[in-house]
Coordinates of C-alpha atoms in Angstrom, one line a residue:
X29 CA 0.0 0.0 0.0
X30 CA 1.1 3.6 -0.8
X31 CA 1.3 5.6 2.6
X32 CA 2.4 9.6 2.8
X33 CA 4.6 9.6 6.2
X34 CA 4.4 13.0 7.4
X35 CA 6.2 15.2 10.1
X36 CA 9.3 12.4 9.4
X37 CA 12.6 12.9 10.9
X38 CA 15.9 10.4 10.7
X39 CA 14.5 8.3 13.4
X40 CA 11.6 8.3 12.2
X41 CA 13.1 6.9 8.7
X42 CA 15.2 4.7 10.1
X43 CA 12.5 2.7 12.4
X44 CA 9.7 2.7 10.1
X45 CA 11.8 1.4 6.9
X46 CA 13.3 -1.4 9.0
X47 CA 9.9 -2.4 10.5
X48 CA 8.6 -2.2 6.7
X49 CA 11.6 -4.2 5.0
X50 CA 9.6 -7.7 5.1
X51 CA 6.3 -6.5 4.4
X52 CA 7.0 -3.6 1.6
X53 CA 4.7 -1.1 1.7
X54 CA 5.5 2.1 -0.4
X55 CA 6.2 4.2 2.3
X56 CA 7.1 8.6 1.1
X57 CA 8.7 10.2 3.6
X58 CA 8.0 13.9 3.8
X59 CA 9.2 16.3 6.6
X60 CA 6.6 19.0 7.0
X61 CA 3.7 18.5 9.3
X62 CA 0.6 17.4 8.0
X63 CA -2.0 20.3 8.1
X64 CA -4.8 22.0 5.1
X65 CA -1.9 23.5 3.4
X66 CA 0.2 19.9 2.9
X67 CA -2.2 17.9 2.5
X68 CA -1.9 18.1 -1.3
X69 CA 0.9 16.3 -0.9
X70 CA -0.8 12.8 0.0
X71 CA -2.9 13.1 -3.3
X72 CA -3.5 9.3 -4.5
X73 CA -2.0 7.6 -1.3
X74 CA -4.7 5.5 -0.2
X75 CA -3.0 5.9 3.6
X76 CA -1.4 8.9 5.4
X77 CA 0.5 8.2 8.6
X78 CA 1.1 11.3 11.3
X79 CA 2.0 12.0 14.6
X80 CA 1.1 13.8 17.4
X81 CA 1.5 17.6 16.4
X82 CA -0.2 16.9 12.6
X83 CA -3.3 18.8 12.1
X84 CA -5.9 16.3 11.3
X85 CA -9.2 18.3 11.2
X86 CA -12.1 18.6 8.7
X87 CA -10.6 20.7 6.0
X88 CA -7.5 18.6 6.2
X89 CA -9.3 15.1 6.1
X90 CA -11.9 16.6 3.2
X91 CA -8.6 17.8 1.1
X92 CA -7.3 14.2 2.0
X93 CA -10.3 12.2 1.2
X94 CA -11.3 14.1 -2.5
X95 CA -7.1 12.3 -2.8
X96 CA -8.6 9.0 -2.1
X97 CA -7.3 8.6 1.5
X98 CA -8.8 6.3 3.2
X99 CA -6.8 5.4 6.1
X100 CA -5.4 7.4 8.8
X101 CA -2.7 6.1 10.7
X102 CA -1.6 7.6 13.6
X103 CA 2.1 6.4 15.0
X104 CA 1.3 7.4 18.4
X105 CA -1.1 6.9 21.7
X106 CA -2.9 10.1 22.0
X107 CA -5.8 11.2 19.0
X108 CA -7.1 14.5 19.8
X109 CA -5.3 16.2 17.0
X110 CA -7.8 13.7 14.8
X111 CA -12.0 15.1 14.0
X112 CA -13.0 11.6 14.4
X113 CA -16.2 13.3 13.8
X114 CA -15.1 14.2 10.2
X115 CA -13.2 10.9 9.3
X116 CA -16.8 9.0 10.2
X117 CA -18.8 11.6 7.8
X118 CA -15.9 11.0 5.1
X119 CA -15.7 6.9 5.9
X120 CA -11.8 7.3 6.8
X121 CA -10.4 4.4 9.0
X122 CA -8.2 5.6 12.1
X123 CA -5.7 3.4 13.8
X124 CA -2.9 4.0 16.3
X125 CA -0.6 2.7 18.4
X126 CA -2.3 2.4 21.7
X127 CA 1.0 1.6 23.8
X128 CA 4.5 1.9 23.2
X129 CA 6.6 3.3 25.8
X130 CA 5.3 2.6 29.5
X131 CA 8.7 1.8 30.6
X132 CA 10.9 4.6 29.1
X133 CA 8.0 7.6 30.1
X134 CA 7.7 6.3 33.2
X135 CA 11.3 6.5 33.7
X136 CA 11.9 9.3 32.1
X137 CA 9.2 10.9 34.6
X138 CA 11.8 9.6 37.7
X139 CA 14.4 11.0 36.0
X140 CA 12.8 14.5 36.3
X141 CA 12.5 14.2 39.5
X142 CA 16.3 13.0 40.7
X143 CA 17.3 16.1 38.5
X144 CA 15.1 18.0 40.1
X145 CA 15.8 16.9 44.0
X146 CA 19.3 16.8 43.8
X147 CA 19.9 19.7 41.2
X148 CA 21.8 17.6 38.9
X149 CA 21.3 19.3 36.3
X150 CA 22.5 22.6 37.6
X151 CA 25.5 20.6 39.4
X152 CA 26.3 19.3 35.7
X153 CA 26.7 23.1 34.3
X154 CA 28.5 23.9 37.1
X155 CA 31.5 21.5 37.5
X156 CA 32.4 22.3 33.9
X157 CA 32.9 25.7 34.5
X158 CA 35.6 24.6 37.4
X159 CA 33.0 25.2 40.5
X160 CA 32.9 22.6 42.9
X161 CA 30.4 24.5 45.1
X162 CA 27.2 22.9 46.6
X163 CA 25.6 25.7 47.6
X164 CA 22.3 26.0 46.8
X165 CA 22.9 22.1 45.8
X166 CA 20.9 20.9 48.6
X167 CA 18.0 18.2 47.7
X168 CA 15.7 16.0 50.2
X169 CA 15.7 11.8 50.7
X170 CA 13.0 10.3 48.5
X171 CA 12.4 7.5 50.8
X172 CA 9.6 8.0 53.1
X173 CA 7.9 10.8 50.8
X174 CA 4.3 10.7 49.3
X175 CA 4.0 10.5 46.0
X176 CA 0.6 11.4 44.4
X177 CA 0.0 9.7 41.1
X178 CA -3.0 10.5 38.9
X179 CA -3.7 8.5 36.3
X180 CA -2.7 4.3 37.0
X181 CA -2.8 3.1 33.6
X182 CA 0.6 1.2 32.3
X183 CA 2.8 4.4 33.0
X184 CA 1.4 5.5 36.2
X185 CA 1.8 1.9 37.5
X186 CA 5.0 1.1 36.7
X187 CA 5.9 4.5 38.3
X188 CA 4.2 3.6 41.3
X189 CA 6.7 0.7 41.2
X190 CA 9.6 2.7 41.1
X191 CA 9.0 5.0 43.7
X192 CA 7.9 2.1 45.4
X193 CA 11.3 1.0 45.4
X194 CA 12.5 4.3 47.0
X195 CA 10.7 3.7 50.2
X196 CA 7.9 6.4 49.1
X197 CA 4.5 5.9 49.9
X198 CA 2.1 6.4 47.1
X199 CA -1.2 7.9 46.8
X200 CA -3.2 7.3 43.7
X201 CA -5.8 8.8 41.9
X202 CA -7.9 7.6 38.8
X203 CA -11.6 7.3 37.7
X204 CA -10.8 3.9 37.1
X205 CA -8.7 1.7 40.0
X206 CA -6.1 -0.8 39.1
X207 CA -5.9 -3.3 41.8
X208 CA -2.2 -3.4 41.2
X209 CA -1.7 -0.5 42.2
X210 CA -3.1 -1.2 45.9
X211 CA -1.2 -4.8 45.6
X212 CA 2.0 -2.2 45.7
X213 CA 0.8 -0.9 49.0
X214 CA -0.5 2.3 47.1
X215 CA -3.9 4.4 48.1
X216 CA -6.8 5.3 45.9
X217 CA -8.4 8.6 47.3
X218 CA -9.7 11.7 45.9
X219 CA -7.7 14.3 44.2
X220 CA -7.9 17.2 47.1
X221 CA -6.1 14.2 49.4
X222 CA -3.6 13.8 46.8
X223 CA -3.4 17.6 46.2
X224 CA -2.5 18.0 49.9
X225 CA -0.7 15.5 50.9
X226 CA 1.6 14.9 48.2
X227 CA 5.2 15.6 48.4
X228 CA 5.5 14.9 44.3
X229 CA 2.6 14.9 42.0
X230 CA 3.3 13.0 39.0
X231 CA 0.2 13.3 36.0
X232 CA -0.2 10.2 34.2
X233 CA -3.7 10.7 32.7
X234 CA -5.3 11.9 29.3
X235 CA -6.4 15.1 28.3
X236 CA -10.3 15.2 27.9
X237 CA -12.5 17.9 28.9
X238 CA -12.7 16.9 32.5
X239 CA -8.7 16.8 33.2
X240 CA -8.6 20.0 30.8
X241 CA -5.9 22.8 33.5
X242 CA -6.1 20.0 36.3
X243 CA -3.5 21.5 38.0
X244 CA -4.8 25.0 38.2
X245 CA -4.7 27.5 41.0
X246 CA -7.6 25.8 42.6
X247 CA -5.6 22.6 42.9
X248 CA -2.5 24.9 43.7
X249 CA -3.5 26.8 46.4
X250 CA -4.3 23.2 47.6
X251 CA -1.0 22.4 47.5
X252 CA 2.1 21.2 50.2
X253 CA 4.1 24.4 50.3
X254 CA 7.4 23.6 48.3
X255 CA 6.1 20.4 46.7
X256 CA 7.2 19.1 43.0
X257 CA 4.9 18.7 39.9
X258 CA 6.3 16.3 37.2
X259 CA 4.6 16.0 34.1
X260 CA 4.7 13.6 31.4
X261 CA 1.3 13.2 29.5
X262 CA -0.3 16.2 28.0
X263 CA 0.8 19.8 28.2
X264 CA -2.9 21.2 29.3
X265 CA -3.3 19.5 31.8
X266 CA -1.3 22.2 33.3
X267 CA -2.7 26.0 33.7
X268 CA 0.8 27.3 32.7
X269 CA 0.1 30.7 33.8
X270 CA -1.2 29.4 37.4
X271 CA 1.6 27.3 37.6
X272 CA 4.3 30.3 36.9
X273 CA 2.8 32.2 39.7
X274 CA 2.9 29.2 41.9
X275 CA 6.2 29.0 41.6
X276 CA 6.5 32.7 41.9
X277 CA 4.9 32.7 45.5
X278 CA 7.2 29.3 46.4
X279 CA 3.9 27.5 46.9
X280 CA 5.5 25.2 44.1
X281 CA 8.9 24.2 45.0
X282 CA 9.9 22.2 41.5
X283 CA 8.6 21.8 38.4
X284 CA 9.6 18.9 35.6
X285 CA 7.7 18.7 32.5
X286 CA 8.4 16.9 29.1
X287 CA 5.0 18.8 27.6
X288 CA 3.8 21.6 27.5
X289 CA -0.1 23.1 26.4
X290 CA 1.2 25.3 23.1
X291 CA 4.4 22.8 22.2
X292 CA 2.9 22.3 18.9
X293 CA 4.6 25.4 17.6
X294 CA 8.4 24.8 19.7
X295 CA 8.6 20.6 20.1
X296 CA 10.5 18.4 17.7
X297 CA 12.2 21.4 15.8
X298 CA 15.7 23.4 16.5
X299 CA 14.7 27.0 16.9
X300 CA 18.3 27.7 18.7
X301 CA 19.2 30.8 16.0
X302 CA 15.4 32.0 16.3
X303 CA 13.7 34.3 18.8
X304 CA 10.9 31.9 20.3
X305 CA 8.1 33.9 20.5
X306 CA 6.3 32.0 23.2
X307 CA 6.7 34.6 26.3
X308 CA 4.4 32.3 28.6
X309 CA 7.4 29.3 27.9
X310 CA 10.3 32.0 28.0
X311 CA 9.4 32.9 31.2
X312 CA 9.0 29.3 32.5
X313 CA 12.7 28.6 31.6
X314 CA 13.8 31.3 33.4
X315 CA 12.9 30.0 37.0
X316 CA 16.2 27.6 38.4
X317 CA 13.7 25.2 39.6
X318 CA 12.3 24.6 37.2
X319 CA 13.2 21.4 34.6
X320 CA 12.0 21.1 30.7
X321 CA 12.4 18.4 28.4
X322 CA 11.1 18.7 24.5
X323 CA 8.4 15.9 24.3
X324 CA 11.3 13.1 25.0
X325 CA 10.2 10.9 27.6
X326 CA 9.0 8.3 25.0
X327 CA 12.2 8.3 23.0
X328 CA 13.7 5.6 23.3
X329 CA 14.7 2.9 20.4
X330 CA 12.8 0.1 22.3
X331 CA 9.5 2.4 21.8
X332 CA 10.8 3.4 18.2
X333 CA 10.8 0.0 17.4
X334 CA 7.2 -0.5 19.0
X335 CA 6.0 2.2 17.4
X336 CA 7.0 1.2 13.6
X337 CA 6.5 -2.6 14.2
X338 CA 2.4 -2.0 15.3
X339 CA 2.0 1.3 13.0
X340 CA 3.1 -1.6 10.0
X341 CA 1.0 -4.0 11.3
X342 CA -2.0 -2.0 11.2
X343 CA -1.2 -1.0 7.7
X344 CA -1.3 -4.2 6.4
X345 CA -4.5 -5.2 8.5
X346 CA -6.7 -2.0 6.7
X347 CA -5.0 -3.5 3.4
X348 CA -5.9 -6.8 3.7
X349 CA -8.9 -5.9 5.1
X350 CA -8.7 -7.6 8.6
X351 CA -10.1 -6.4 11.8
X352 CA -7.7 -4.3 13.7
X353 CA -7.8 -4.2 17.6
X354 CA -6.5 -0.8 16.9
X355 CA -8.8 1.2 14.6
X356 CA -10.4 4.1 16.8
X357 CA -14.2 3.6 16.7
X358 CA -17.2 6.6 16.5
X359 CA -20.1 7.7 14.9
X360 CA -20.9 10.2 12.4
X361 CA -23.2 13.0 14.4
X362 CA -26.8 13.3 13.2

C-alpha cells in the first residue's frame, strides 16, 4: 500500500523502513507536518501516517479524502489532533498505536524528578565551568515521601513501582482503580487528598474535557508548600500561567515537565538561531527550579521499534482488510 509519512525525521526513517523491509509497503517520507496546506501532498496515497502535532481536522481530512485517502494512521497513543467526527462523515479508517513506551516515560518521569531533587542538572553546568560549590545544591531523601499519582494506567503503574522502590508511599488517583496498584501498598483517594498530601505529584492521565488545567490554582493553592509537579502526558493539563505564579509565591517548589499546552509550535524542531516567540514558555525557563524536556520521555529505540512494528502492522490489517484491535471507533453526528 502507498502511505504519505508525514512530520518524518531520521528516526523516524530509520525505524519505520526497518519495520517495513519484510512487508513492503510504499512508504514517502515527507518532513513537514501534515496540516490543510500539505495535504496536497498525500494526493493518490490510499493511507497517510502522522504524529502527534499533525493537524488532522475537517478541512484537512476533506482535502485528504477528495485524494482517495482512506486510512489514517496515527504512530502514536494520543488522537485529539484527529476530527473523528469528520473521518466518520468521510468513511476514513483511524488506527494508532495504543501503547509503546510505558517503561521509558515512566522512567523518564523519575528521572525529572532526581534532577530535580538533587539539582543535577544545575551541578552538571556547574563543575564544567571549574566550580565545585554545593551551595544552593541541597535536595531531600526520596524514601519515606508521598508521591501522588494521577492517572494508574501502564505508565502510572509502573511509576508507582519505582518509587515504590524508593521507600515512598504512594497515593493514587484515577476514575478507574487498578488493583495493582493497591497490591504495591498504594492508596486510591480523591484528588484534594492527593493535592494536599503529596510531596510529588506525577500526572499520568489523558487530556479530555474533565482533566482539561487540572492543576490550576484551585488545585494549587491546595498544594504542600514547596512540593514538586512532574509532568509527562499532556501539556494542558497544566494551567501554565497558574503554575508560573505558583512558583513565583514558592507554593510550588519544583517543576519537571516533558509537555507543555502550546508545544505544537516549539517541540520536535531546533529553533536555537530564532527568537521563540512564546513569552508564557520564555518565562518558565527562566525560573532555576524549574526542569523542561522537549516531548522526549517516550524516546527511546525500544519504543521506536514498538512504534513502527504496530503502526506496519496496522497497515497491512486495513490493506488486507482484517479487523484491527486498533482502529479508533465513532459515529458520524446526526
Amino acid at each position: 500500500m502507498k502511505v504519505a509519512v508525514f512530520s518524518t525525521k531520521t528516526y523516524d526513517r530509520q525505524f519505520l523502513s526497518a519495520a517495513n523491509s519484510p512487508i513492503q509497503h510504499e512508504l514517502v517520507f515527507f518532513e513537514p507536518r501534515l496540516n490543510r496546506d500539505t495535504a496536497i501532498l498525500a494526493a493518490g496515497f490510499p493511507a497517510v501516517c502522522v504524529f502527534v502535532h499533525d493537524q488532522v481536522d475537517a478541512p484537512t481530512l476533506k482535502i485528504l479524502a477528495s485524494g482517495g485517502t482512506r486510512l489514517i494512521v496515527l504512530r502514536c497513543a494520543g488522537f485529539n489532533n484527529v476530527d473523528l467526527t469528520a473521518t466518520a462523515e468521510l468513511g476514513i479508517t483511524v488506527v494508532r498505536v495504543p501503547a509503546y513506551s510505558p517503561y521509558g516515560v515512566a522512567e523518564h518521569a523519575v528521572g525529572l524528578i532526581l534532577s530535580l531533587n538533587r539539582k543535577i542538572h544545575r551541578a552538571y553546568n556547574r563543575v564544567r565551568e571549574g566550580n565545585f560549590s554545593l551551595e544552593g545544591l541541597l535536595g531531600f531523601n526520596l524514601y519515606g515521601r508521598t508521591v501522588g499519582i494521577i492517572g494508574t494506567g501502564k505508565i502510572g503503574l509502573i511509576l508507582a513501582s519505582i518509587m515504590k522502590g524508593f521507600g515512598c508511599h504512594i497515593l493514587a488517583y484515577d476514575v478507574y482503580r487498578n488493583p495493582e496498584i493497591e497490591a504495591l501498598g498504594g492508596s486510591y483517594v480523591e484528588l484534594g487528598e492527593i493535592f494536599a498530601n503529596s510531596d510529588i505529584i506525577s500526572l499520568h492521565c489523558p487530556l479530555t474535557p474533565e482533566t482539561h488545567h487540572l492543576i490550576g490554582s484551585d488545585a494549587i493553592a491546595k498544594m504542600k508548600p514547596g512540593m514538586m509537579i512532574i509532568n509527562t502526558s499532556r501539556g494542558a493539563l497544566i494551567n501554565t500561567q497558574a503554575v508560573i505564579e505558583g512558583l513565583k509565591s514558592g507554593q510550588i517548589g519544583y517543576l519537571g515537565v516533558d509537555v507543555y499546552e502550546q508545544e505544537s509550535e516549539l517541540f520536535f524542531e531546533d529553533l536555537s538561531d530564532e527568537i521563540i516567540q512564546d513569552d508564557v514558555f520564555q518565562h518558565l525557563t527562566t525560573f532555576p527550579n524549574v526542569l523542561i524536556t522537549g516531548h522526549q520521555a517516550f524516546f527511546t529505540a525500544d519504543a521506536l521499534r514498538n512504534i513502527a512494528d504496530t503502526t506496519l502492522a496496522n497497515m497491512t490489517d486495513f490493506e488486507q482488510a482484517r479487523p484491527c484491535a486498533n482502529e479508533i471507533r465513532t459515529q458520524p453526528q446526526p
